[in-house]
Backbone as JSON Lines, residues from 0, in Angstrom:
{"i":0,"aa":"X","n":[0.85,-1.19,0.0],"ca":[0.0,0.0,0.0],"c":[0.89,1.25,0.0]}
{"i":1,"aa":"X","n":[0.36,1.91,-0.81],"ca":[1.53,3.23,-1.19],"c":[1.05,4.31,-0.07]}
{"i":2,"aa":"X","n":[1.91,4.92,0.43],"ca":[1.53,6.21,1.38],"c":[2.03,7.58,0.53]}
{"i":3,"aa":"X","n":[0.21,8.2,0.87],"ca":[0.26,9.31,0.03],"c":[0.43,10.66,0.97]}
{"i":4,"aa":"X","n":[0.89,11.72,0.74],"ca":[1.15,12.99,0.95],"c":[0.0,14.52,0.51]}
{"i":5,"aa":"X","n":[-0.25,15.23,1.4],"ca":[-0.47,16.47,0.97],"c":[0.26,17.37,1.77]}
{"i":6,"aa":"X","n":[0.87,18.08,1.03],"ca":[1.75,19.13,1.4],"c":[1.74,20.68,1.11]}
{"i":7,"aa":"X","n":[2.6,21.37,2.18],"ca":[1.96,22.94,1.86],"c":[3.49,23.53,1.56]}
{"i":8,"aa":"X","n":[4.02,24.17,0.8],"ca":[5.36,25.02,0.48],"c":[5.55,26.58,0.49]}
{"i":9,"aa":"X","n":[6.36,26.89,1.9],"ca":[6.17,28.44,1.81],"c":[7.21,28.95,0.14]}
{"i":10,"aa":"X","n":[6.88,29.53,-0.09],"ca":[7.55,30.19,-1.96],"c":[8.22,31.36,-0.87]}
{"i":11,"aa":"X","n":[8.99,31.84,-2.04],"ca":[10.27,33.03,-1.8],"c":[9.43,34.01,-1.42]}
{"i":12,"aa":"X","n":[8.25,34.19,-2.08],"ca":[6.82,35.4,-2.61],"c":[6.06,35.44,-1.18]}
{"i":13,"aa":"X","n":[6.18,34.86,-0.28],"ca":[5.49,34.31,1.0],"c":[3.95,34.05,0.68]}
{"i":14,"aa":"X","n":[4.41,33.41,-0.75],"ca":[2.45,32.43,-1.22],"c":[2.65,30.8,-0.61]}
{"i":15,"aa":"X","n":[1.92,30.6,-0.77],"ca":[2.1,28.45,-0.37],"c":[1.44,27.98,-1.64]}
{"i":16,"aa":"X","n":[2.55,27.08,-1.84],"ca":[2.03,25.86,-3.24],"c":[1.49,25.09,-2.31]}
{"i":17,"aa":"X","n":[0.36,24.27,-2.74],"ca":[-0.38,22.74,-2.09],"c":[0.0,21.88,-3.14]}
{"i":18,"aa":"X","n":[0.33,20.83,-3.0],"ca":[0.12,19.62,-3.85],"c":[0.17,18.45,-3.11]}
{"i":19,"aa":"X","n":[0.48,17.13,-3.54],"ca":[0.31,16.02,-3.34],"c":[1.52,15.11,-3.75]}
{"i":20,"aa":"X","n":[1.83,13.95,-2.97],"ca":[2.67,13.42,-3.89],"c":[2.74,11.65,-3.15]}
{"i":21,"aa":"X","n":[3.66,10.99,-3.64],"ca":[3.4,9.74,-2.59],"c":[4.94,9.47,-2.18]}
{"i":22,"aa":"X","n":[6.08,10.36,-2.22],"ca":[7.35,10.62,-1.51],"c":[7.72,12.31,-1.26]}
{"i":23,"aa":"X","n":[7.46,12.21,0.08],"ca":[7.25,13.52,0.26],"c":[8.61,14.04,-0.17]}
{"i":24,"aa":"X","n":[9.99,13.59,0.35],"ca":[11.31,13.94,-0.18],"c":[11.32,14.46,-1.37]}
{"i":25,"aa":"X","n":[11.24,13.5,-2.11],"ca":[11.43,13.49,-3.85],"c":[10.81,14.74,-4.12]}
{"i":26,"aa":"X","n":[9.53,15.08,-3.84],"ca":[8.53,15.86,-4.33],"c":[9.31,17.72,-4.08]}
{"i":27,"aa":"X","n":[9.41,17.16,-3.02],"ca":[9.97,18.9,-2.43],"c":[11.25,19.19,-3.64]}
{"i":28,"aa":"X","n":[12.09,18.06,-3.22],"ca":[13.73,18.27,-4.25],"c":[12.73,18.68,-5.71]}
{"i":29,"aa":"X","n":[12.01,18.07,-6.51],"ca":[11.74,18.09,-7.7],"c":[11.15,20.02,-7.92]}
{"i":30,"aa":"X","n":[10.36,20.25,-6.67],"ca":[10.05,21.63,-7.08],"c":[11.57,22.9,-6.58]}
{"i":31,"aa":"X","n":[12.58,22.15,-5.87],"ca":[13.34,22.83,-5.67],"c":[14.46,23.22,-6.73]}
{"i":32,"aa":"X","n":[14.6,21.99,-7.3],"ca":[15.04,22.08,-8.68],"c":[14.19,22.71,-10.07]}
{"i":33,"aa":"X","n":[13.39,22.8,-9.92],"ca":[12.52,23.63,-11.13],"c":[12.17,22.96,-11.7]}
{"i":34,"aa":"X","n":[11.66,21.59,-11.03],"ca":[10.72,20.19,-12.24],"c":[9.44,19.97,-11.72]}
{"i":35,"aa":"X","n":[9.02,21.08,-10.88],"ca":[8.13,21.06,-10.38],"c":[6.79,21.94,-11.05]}
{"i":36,"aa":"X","n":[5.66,22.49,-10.71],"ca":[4.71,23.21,-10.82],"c":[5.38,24.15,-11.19]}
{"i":37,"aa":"X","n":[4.76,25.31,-12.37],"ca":[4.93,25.97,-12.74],"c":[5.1,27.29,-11.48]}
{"i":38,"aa":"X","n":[4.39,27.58,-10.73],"ca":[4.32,28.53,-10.09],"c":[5.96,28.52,-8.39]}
{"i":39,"aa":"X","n":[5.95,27.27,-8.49],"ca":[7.49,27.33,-7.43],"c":[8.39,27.05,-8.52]}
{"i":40,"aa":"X","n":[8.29,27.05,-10.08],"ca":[9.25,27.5,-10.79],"c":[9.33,29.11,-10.56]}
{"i":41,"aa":"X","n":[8.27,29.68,-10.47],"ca":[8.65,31.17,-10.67],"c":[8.75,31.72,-9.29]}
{"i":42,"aa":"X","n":[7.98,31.04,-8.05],"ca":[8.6,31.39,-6.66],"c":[9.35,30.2,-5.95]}
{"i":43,"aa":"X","n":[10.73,30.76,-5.85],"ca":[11.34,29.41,-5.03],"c":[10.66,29.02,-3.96]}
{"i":44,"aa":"X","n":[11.0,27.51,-3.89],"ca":[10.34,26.82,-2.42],"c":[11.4,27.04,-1.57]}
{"i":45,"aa":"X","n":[10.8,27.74,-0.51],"ca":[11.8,28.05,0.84],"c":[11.93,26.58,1.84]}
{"i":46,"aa":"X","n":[10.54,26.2,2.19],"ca":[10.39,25.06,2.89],"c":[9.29,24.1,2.81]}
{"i":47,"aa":"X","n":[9.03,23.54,3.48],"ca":[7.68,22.75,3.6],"c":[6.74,22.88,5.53]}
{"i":48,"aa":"X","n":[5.78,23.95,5.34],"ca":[5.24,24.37,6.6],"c":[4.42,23.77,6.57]}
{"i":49,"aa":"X","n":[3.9,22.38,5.82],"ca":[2.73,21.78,6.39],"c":[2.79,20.12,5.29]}
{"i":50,"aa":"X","n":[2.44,19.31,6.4],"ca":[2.2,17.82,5.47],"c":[1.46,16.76,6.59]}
{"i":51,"aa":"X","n":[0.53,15.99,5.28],"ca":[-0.18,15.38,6.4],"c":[-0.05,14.39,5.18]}
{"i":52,"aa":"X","n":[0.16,12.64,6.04],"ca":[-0.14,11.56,5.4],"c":[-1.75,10.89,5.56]}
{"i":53,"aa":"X","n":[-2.05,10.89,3.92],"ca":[-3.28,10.27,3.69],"c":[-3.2,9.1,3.07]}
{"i":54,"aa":"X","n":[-4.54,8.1,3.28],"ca":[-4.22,6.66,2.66],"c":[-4.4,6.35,1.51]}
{"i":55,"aa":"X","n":[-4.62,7.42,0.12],"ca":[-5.09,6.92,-0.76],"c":[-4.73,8.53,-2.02]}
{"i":56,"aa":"X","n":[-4.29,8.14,-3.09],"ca":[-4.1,8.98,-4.13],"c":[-5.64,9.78,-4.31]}
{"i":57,"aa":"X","n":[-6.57,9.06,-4.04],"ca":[-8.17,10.29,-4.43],"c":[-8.15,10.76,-3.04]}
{"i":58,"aa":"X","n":[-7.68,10.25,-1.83],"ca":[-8.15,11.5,-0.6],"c":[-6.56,12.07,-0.78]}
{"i":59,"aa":"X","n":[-5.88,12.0,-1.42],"ca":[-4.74,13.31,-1.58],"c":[-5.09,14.02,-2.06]}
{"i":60,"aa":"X","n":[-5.81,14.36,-3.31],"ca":[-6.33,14.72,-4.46],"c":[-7.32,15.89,-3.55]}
{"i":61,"aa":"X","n":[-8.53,15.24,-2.96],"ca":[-9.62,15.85,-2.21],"c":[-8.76,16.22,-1.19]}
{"i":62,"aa":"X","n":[-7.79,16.2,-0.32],"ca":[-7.55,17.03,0.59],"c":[-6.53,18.34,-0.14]}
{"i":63,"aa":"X","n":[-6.02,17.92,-1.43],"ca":[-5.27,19.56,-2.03],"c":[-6.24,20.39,-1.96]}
{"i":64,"aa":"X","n":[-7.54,19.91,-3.12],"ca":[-8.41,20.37,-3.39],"c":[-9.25,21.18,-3.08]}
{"i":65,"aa":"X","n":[-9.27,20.54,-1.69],"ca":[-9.99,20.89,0.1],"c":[-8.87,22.87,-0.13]}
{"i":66,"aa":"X","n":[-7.67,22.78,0.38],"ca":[-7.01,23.37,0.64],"c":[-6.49,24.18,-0.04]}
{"i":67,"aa":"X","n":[-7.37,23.69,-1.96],"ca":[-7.4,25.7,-2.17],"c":[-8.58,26.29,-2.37]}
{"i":68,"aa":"X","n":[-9.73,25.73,-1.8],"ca":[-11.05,26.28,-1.18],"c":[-10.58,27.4,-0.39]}
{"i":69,"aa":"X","n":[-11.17,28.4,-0.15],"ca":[-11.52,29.21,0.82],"c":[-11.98,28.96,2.06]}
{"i":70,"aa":"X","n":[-12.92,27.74,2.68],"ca":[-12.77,27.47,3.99],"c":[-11.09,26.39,4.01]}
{"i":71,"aa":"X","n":[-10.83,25.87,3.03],"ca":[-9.44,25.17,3.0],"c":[-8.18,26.42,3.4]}
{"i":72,"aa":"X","n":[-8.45,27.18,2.89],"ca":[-7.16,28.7,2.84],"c":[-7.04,28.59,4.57]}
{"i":73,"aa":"X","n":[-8.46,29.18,5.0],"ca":[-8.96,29.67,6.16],"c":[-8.47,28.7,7.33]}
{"i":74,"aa":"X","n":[-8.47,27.28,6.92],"ca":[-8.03,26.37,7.43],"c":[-6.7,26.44,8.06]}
{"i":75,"aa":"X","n":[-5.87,26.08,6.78],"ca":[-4.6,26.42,6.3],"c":[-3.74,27.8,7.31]}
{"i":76,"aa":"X","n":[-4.3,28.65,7.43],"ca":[-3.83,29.92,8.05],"c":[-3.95,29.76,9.33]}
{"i":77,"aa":"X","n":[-5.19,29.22,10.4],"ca":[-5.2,28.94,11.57],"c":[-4.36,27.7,11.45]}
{"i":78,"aa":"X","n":[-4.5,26.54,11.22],"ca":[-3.07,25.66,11.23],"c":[-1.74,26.4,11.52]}
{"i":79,"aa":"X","n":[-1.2,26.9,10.47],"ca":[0.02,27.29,10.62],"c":[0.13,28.58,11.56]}
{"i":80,"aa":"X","n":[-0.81,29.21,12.41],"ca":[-0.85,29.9,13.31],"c":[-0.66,29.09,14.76]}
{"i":81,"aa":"X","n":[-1.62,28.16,14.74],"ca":[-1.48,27.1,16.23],"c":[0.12,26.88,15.99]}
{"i":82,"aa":"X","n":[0.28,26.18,14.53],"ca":[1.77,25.59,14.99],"c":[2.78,26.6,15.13]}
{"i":83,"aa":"X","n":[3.01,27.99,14.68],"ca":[3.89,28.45,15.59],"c":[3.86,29.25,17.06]}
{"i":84,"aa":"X","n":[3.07,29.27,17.75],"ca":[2.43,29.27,18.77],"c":[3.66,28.31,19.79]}
């Protein structure tokens, strides 16, 4: 059983990429190198401020998805508020 990823990337721009992947490592290096999404081609990825393991490629999918909703954003912002707290 493959273990899947959703992940959040602060950019140089202080925007966050969301995506998904099923090696969280690999995934980060690939947008750090510029083989990634178009948009952390044009803002570097500084880090990774958020990742949660899910069991399945369609609830990765639905939790990115989730998280560029507007109650997902809203989400997203109190998260990373508790955690630096």
């Amino acid at each position: 059983m493959n273990k899947w990823y959703v992940y959040i990337i602060l950019c140089d721009d202080g925007s966050l990429y969301k995506g998904h992947t099923n090696n969280l490592e690999r995934g980060y290096n690939e947008h750090c190198l510029g083989r990634g999404a178009n948009h952390t081609k044009l803002y570097k990825p500084v880090k990774i401020v958020y990742s949660e393991q899910v069991p399945s490629l369609e609830d990765a999918v639905a939790r990115e998805k989730y998280f560029k909703t507007g109650s997902g954003r809203e989400w997203i912002k109190n998260k990373l508020k508790e955690m630096s707290e």
